[in-house]
Coordinates of N, CA and C and ligand atoms in Angstrom, one line a residue:
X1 N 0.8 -1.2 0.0 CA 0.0 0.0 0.0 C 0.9 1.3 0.0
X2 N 0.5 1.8 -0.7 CA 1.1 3.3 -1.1 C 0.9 4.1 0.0
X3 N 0.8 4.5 1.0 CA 0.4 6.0 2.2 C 0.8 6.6 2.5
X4 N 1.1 7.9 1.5 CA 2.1 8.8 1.7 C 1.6 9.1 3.6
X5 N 2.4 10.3 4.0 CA 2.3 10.9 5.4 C 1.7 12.2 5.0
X6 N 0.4 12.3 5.1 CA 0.1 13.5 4.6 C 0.2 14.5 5.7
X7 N 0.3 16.1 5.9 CA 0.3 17.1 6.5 C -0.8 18.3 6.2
X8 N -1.8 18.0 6.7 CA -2.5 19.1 6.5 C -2.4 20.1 7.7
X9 N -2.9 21.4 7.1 CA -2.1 22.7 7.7 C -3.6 24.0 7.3
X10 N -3.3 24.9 8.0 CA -4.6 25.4 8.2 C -3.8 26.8 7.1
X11 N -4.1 27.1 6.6 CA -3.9 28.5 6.0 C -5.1 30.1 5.8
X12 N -4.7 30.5 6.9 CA -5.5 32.0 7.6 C -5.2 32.9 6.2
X13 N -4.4 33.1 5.1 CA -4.6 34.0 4.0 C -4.4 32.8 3.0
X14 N -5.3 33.3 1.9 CA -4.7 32.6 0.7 C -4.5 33.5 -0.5
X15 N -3.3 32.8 -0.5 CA -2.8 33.9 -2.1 C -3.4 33.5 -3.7
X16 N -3.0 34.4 -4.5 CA -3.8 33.9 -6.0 C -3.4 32.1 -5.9
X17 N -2.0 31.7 -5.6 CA -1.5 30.7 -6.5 C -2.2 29.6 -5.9
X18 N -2.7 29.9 -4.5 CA -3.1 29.3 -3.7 C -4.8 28.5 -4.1
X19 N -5.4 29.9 -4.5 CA -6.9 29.9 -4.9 C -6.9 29.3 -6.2
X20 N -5.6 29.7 -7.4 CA -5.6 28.8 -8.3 C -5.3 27.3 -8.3
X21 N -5.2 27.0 -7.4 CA -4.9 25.3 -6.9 C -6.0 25.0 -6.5
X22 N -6.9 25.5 -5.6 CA -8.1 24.9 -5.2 C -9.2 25.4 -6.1
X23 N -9.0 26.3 -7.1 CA -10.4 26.1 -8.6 C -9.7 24.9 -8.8
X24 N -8.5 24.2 -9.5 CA -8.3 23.1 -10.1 C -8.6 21.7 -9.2
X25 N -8.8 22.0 -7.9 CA -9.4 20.7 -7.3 C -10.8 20.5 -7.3
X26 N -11.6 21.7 -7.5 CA -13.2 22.1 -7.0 C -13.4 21.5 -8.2
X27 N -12.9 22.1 -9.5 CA -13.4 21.7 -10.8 C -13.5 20.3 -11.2
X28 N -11.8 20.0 -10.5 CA -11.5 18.1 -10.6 C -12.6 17.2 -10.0
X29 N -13.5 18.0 -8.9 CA -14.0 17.1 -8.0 C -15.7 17.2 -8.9
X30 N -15.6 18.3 -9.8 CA -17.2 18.2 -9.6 C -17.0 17.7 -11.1
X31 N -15.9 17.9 -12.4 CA -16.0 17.0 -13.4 C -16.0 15.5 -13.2
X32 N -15.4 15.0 -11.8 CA -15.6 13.4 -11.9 C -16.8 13.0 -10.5
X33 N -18.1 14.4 -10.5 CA -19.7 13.5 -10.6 C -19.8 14.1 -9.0
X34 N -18.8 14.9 -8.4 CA -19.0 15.0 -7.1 C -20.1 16.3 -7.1
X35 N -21.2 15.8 -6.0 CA -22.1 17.2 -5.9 C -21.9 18.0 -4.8
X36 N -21.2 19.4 -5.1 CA -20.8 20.0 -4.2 C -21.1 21.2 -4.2
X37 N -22.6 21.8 -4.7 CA -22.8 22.8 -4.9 C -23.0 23.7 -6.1
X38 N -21.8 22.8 -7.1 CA -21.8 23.1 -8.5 C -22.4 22.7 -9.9
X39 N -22.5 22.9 -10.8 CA -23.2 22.0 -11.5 C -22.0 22.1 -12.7
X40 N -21.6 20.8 -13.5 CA -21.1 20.7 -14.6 C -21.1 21.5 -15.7
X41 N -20.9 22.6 -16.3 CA -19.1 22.5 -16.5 C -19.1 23.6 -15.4
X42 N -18.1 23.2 -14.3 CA -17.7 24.7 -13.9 C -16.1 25.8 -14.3
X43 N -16.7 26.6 -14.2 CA -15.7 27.4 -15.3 C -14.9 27.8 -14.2
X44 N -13.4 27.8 -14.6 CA -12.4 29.0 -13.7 C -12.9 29.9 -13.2
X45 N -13.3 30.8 -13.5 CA -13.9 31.9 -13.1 C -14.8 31.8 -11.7
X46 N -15.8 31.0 -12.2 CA -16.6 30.6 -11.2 C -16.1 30.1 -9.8
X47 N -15.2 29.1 -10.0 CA -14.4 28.3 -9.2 C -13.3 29.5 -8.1
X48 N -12.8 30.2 -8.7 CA -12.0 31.4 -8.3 C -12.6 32.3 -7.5
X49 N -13.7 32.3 -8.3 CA -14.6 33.3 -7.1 C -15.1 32.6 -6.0
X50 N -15.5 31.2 -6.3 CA -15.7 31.1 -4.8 C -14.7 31.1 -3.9
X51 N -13.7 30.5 -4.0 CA -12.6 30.5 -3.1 C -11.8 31.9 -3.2
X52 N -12.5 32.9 -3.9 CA -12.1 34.3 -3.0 C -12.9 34.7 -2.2
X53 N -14.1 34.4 -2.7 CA -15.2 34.5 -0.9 C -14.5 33.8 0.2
X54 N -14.3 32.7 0.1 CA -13.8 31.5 0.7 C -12.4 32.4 2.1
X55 N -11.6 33.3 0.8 CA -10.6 33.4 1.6 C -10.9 34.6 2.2
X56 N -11.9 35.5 1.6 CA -12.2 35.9 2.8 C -12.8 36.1 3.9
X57 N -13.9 35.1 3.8 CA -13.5 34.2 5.1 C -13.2 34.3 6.5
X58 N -11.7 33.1 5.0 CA -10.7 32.6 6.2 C -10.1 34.2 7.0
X59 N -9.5 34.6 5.9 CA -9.3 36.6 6.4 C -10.1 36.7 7.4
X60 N -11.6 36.8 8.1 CA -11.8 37.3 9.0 C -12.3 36.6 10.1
X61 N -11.8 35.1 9.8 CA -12.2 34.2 11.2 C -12.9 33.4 10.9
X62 N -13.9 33.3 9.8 CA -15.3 33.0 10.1 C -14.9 31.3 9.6
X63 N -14.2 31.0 8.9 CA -14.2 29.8 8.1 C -12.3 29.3 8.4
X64 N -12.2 28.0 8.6 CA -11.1 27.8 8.8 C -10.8 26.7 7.2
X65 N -9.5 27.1 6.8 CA -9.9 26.6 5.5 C -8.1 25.5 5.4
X66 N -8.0 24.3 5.4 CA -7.1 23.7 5.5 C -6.6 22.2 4.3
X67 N -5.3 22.5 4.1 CA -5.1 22.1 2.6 C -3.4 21.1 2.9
X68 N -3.8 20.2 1.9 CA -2.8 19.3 1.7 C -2.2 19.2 0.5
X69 N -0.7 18.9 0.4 CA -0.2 18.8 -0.7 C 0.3 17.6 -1.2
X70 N 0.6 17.5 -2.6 CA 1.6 15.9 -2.6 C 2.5 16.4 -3.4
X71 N 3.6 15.8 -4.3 CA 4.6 16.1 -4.8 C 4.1 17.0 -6.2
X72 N 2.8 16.9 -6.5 CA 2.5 17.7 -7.5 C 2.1 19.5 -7.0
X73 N 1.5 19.2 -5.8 CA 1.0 20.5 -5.1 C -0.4 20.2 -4.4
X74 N -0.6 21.2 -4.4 CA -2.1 21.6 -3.6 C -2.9 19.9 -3.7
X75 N -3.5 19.3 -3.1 CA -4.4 18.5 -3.6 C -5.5 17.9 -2.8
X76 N -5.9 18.6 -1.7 CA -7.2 18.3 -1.1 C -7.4 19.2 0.3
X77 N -8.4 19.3 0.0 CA -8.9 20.3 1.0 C -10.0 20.1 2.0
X78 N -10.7 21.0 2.9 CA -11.8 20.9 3.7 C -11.7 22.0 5.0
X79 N -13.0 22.3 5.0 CA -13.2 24.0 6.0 C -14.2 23.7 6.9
X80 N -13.9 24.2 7.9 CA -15.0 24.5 9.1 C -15.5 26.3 8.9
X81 N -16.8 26.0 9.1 CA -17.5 27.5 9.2 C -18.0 27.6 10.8
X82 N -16.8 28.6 11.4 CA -16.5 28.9 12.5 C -17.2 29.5 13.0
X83 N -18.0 30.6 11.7 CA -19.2 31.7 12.8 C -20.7 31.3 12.7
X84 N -21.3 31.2 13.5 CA -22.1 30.8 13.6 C -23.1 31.4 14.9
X85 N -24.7 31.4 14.5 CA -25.5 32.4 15.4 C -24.6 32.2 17.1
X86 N -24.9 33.5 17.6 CA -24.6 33.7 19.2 C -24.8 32.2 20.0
X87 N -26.2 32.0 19.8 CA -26.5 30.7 20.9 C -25.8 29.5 20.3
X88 N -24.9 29.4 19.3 CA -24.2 28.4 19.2 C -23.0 28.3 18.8
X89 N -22.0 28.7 19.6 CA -21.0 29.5 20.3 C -19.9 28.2 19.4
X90 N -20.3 26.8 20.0 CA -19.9 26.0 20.3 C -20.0 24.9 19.0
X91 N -20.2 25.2 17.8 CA -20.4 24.5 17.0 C -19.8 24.8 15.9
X92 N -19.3 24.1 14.9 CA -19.1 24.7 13.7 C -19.7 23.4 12.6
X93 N -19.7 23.9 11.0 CA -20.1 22.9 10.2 C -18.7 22.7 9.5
X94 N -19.1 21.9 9.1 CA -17.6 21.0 8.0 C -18.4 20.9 6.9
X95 N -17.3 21.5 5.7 CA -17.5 21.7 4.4 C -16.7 21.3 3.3
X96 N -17.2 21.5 2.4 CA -16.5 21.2 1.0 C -15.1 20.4 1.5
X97 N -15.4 19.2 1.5 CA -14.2 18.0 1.8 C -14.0 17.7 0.1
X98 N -12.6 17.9 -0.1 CA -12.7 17.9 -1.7 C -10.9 17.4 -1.5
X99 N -10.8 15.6 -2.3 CA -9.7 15.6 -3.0 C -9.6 15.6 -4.5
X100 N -8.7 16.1 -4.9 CA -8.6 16.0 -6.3 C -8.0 14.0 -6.8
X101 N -8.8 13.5 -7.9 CA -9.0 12.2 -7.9 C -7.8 11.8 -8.4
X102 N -6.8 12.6 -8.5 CA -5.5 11.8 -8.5 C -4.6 11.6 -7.5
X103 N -5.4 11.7 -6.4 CA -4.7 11.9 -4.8 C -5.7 10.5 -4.0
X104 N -6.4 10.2 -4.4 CA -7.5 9.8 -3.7 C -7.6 7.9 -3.4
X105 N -8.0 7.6 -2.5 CA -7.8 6.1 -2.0 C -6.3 5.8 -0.9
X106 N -5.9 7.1 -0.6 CA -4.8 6.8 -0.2 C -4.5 7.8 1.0
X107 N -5.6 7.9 2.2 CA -6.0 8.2 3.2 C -5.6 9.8 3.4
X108 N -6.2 10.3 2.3 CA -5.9 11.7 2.1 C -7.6 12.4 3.1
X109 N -8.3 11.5 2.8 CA -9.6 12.1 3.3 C -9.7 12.3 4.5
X110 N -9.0 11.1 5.2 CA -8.9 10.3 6.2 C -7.9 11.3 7.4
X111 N -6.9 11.7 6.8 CA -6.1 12.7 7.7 C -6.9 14.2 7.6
X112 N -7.5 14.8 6.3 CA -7.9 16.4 6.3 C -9.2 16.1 7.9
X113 N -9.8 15.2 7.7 CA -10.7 15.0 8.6 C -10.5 14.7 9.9
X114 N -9.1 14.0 10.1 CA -9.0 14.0 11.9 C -7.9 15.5 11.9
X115 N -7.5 16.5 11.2 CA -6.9 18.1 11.2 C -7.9 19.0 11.3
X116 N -9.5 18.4 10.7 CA -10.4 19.4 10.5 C -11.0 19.0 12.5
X117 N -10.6 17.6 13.0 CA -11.2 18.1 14.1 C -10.6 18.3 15.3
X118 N -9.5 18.3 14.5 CA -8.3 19.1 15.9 C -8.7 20.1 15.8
X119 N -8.4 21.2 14.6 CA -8.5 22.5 14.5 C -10.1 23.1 15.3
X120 N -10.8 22.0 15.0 CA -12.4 22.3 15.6 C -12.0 22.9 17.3
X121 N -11.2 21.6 17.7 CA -11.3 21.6 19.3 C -9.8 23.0 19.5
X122 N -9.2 23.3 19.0 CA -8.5 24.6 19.0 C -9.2 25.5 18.9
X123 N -10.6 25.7 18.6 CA -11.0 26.7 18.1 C -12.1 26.7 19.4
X124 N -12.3 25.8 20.4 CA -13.0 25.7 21.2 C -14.7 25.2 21.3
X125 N -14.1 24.7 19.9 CA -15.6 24.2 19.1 C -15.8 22.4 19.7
X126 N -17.3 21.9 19.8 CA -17.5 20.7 21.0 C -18.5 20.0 19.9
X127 N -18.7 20.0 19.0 CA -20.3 19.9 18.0 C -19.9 20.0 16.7
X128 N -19.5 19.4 15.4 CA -19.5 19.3 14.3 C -20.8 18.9 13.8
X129 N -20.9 19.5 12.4 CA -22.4 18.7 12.0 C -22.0 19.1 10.2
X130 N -22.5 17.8 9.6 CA -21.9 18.1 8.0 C -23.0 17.0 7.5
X131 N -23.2 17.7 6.2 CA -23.8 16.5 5.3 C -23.3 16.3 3.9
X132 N -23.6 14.9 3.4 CA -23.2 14.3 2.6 C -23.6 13.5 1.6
X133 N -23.6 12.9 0.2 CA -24.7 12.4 -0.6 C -24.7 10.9 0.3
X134 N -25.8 11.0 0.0 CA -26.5 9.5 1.1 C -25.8 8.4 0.2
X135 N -24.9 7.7 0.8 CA -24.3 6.5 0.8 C -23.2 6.5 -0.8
X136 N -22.8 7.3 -0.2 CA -21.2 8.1 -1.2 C -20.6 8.0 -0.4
X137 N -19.2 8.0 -1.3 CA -17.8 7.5 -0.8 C -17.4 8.6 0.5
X138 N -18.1 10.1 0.6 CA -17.5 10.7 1.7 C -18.2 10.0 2.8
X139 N -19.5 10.1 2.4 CA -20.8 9.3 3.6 C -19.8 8.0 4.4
X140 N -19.1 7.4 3.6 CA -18.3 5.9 3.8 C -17.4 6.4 5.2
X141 N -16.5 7.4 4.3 CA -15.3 8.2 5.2 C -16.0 9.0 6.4
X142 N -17.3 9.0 6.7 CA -17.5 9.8 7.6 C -17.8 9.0 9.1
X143 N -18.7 8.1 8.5 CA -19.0 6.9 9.1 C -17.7 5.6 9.8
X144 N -16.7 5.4 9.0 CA -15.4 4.9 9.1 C -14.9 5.5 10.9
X145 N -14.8 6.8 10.3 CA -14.3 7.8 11.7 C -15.2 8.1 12.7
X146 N -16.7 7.5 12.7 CA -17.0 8.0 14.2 C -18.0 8.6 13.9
X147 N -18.5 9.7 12.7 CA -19.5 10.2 13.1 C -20.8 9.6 13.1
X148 N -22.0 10.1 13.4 CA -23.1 9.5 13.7 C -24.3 10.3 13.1
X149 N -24.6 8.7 12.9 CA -25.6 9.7 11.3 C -27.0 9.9 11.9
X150 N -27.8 11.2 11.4 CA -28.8 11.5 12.0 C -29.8 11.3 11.2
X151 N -29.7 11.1 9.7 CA -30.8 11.0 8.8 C -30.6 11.5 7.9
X152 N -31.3 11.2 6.8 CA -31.5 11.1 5.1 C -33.0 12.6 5.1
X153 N -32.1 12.7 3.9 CA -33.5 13.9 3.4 C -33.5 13.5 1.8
X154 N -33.8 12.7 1.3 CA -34.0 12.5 -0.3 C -34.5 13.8 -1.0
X155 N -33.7 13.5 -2.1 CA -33.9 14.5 -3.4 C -33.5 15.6 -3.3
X156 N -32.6 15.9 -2.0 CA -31.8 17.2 -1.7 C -31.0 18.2 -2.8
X157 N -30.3 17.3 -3.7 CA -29.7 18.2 -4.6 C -29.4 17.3 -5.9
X158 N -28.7 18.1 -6.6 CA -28.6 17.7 -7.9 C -27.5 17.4 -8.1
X159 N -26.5 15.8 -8.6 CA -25.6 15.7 -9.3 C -25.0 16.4 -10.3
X160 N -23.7 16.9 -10.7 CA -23.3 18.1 -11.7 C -23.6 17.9 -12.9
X161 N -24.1 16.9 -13.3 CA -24.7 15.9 -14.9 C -26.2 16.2 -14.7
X162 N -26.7 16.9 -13.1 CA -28.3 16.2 -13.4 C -28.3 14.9 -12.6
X163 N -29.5 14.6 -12.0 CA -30.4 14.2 -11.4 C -30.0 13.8 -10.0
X164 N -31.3 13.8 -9.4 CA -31.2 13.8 -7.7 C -30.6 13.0 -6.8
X165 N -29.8 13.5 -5.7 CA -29.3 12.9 -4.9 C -30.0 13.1 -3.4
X166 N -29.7 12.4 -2.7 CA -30.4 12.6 -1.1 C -29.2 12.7 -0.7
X167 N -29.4 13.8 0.4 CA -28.1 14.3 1.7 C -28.4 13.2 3.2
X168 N -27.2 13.2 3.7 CA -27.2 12.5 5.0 C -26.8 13.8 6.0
X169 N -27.0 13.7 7.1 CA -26.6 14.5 7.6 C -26.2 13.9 9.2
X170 N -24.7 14.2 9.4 CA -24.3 13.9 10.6 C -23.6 14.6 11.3
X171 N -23.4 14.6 12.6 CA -22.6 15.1 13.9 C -21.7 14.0 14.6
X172 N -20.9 15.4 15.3 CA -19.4 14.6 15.8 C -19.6 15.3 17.1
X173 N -19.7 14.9 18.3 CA -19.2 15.4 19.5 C -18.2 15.4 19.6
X174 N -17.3 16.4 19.8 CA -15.6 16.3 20.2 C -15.5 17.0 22.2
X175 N -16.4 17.0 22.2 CA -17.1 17.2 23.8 C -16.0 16.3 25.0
X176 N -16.7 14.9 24.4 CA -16.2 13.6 25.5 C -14.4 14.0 25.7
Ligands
LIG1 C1 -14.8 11.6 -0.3 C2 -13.4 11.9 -0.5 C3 -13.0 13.3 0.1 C4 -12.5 10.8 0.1 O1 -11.1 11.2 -0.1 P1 -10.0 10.1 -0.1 O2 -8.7 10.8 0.1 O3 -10.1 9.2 -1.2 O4 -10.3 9.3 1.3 P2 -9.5 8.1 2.0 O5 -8.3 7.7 1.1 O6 -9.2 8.5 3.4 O7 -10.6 6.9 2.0 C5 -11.2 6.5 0.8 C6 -11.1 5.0 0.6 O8 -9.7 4.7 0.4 C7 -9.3 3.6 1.2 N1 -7.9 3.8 1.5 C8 -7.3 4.7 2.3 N2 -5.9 4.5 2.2 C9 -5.7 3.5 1.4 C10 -4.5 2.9 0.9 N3 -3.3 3.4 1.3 N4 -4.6 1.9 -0.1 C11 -5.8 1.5 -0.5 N5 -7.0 2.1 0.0 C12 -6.9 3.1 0.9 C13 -10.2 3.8 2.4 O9 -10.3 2.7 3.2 C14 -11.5 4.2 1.8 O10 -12.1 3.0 1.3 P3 -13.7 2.9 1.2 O11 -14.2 4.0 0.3 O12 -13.9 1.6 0.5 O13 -14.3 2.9 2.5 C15 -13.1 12.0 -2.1 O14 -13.6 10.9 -2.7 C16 -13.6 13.2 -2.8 O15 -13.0 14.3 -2.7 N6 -14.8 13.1 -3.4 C17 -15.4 14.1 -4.2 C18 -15.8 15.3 -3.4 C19 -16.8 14.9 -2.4 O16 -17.8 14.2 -2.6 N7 -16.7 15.5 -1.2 C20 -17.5 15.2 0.0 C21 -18.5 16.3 0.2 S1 -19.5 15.9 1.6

């Protein structure tokens, strides 16, 4: 088995070369079928601008946005959105978990996700809550590590080709 040692790392600014690495994984992720918001074809442009929203963001706290590289570069990512109403101080959601599919099966998911819940508990955060296409490969990865699933909502969103997928939706106590 191949397993590199990956290092994922939180990055508080992101630069152009930075945001141009993560359009080329968002686009990689939603050309091979992943529903993440986007719908097929998504254009650079598009892609760029989210992850300038994205970074700023990370710029003012609200989102923690953390990235791993391999010998090619940039290649998988995943964010906590840190701000969140007053009465829930104590929670954040986990987002856009995206490896680019030439990094993938080789426990890259696997480490952004036990960094995304360190960084949670640095942040003083006790309560994760994320959803995922009901019984997809992240759904697999989520379940693998612990979290606990609360229920299906069918026909939630749309595949980037078209047609419906149902979301799962789960939580992580990092409390205990
Ligand atoms: C879901 C996703 C993030 C998983 O990333 P990943 O880096 O492949 O995750 P991992 O490598 O940790 O685990 C994936 C599989 O590889 C296996 N694996 C991990 N290391 C391995 C290794 N060294 N050799 C062989 N298999 C390995 C895992 O056991 C797991 O197997 P399973 O799917 O049969 O349960 C990735 O598929 C992805 O980006 N998908 C598109 C975007 C998306 O859907 N994001 C989720 C939004 S909620």
């Amino acid at each position: 088995m191949n397993t590199p040692a990956w290092s994922p790392r939180r990055l508080d600014a992101l630069d152009d070369a930075q945001i141009d690495a993560l359009a080329d994984v968002l686009i990689d992720c939603v050309e091979g079928g992943a529903s993440v918001s986007f719908m097929h074809p998504l254009s650079r442009g598009r892609a760029v601008a989210f992850w300038r929203r994205v970074a700023q963001d990370a710029a003012a706290g609200e989102r923690a946005v953390l990235v791993a590289e391999d010998a090619r570069g940039l290649c998988g990512t995943v964010q906590l959105v840190l701000g969140q109403p007053e009465n829930q101080p104590h929670r954040a959601d986990l987002a856009k978990m995206l490896v680019h599919r030439r990094a993938r099966r080789r426990g890259l998911g696997a480490a952004l996700m036990r960094a995304a819940e360190a960084t949670a508990r640095e942040c003083g955060k006790t309560l994760l809550v994320l959803d995922a296409v009901t019984g997809g490969e992240a759904a697999r990865l989520y379940e693998r590590l612990g979290w606990v699933r609360v229920g299906d909502i069918p026909g939630y969103a749309l595949y980037p080709q078209g047609g419906l997928c149902g979301t799962t939706y789960y939580y992580r106590d990092l409390g205990g």
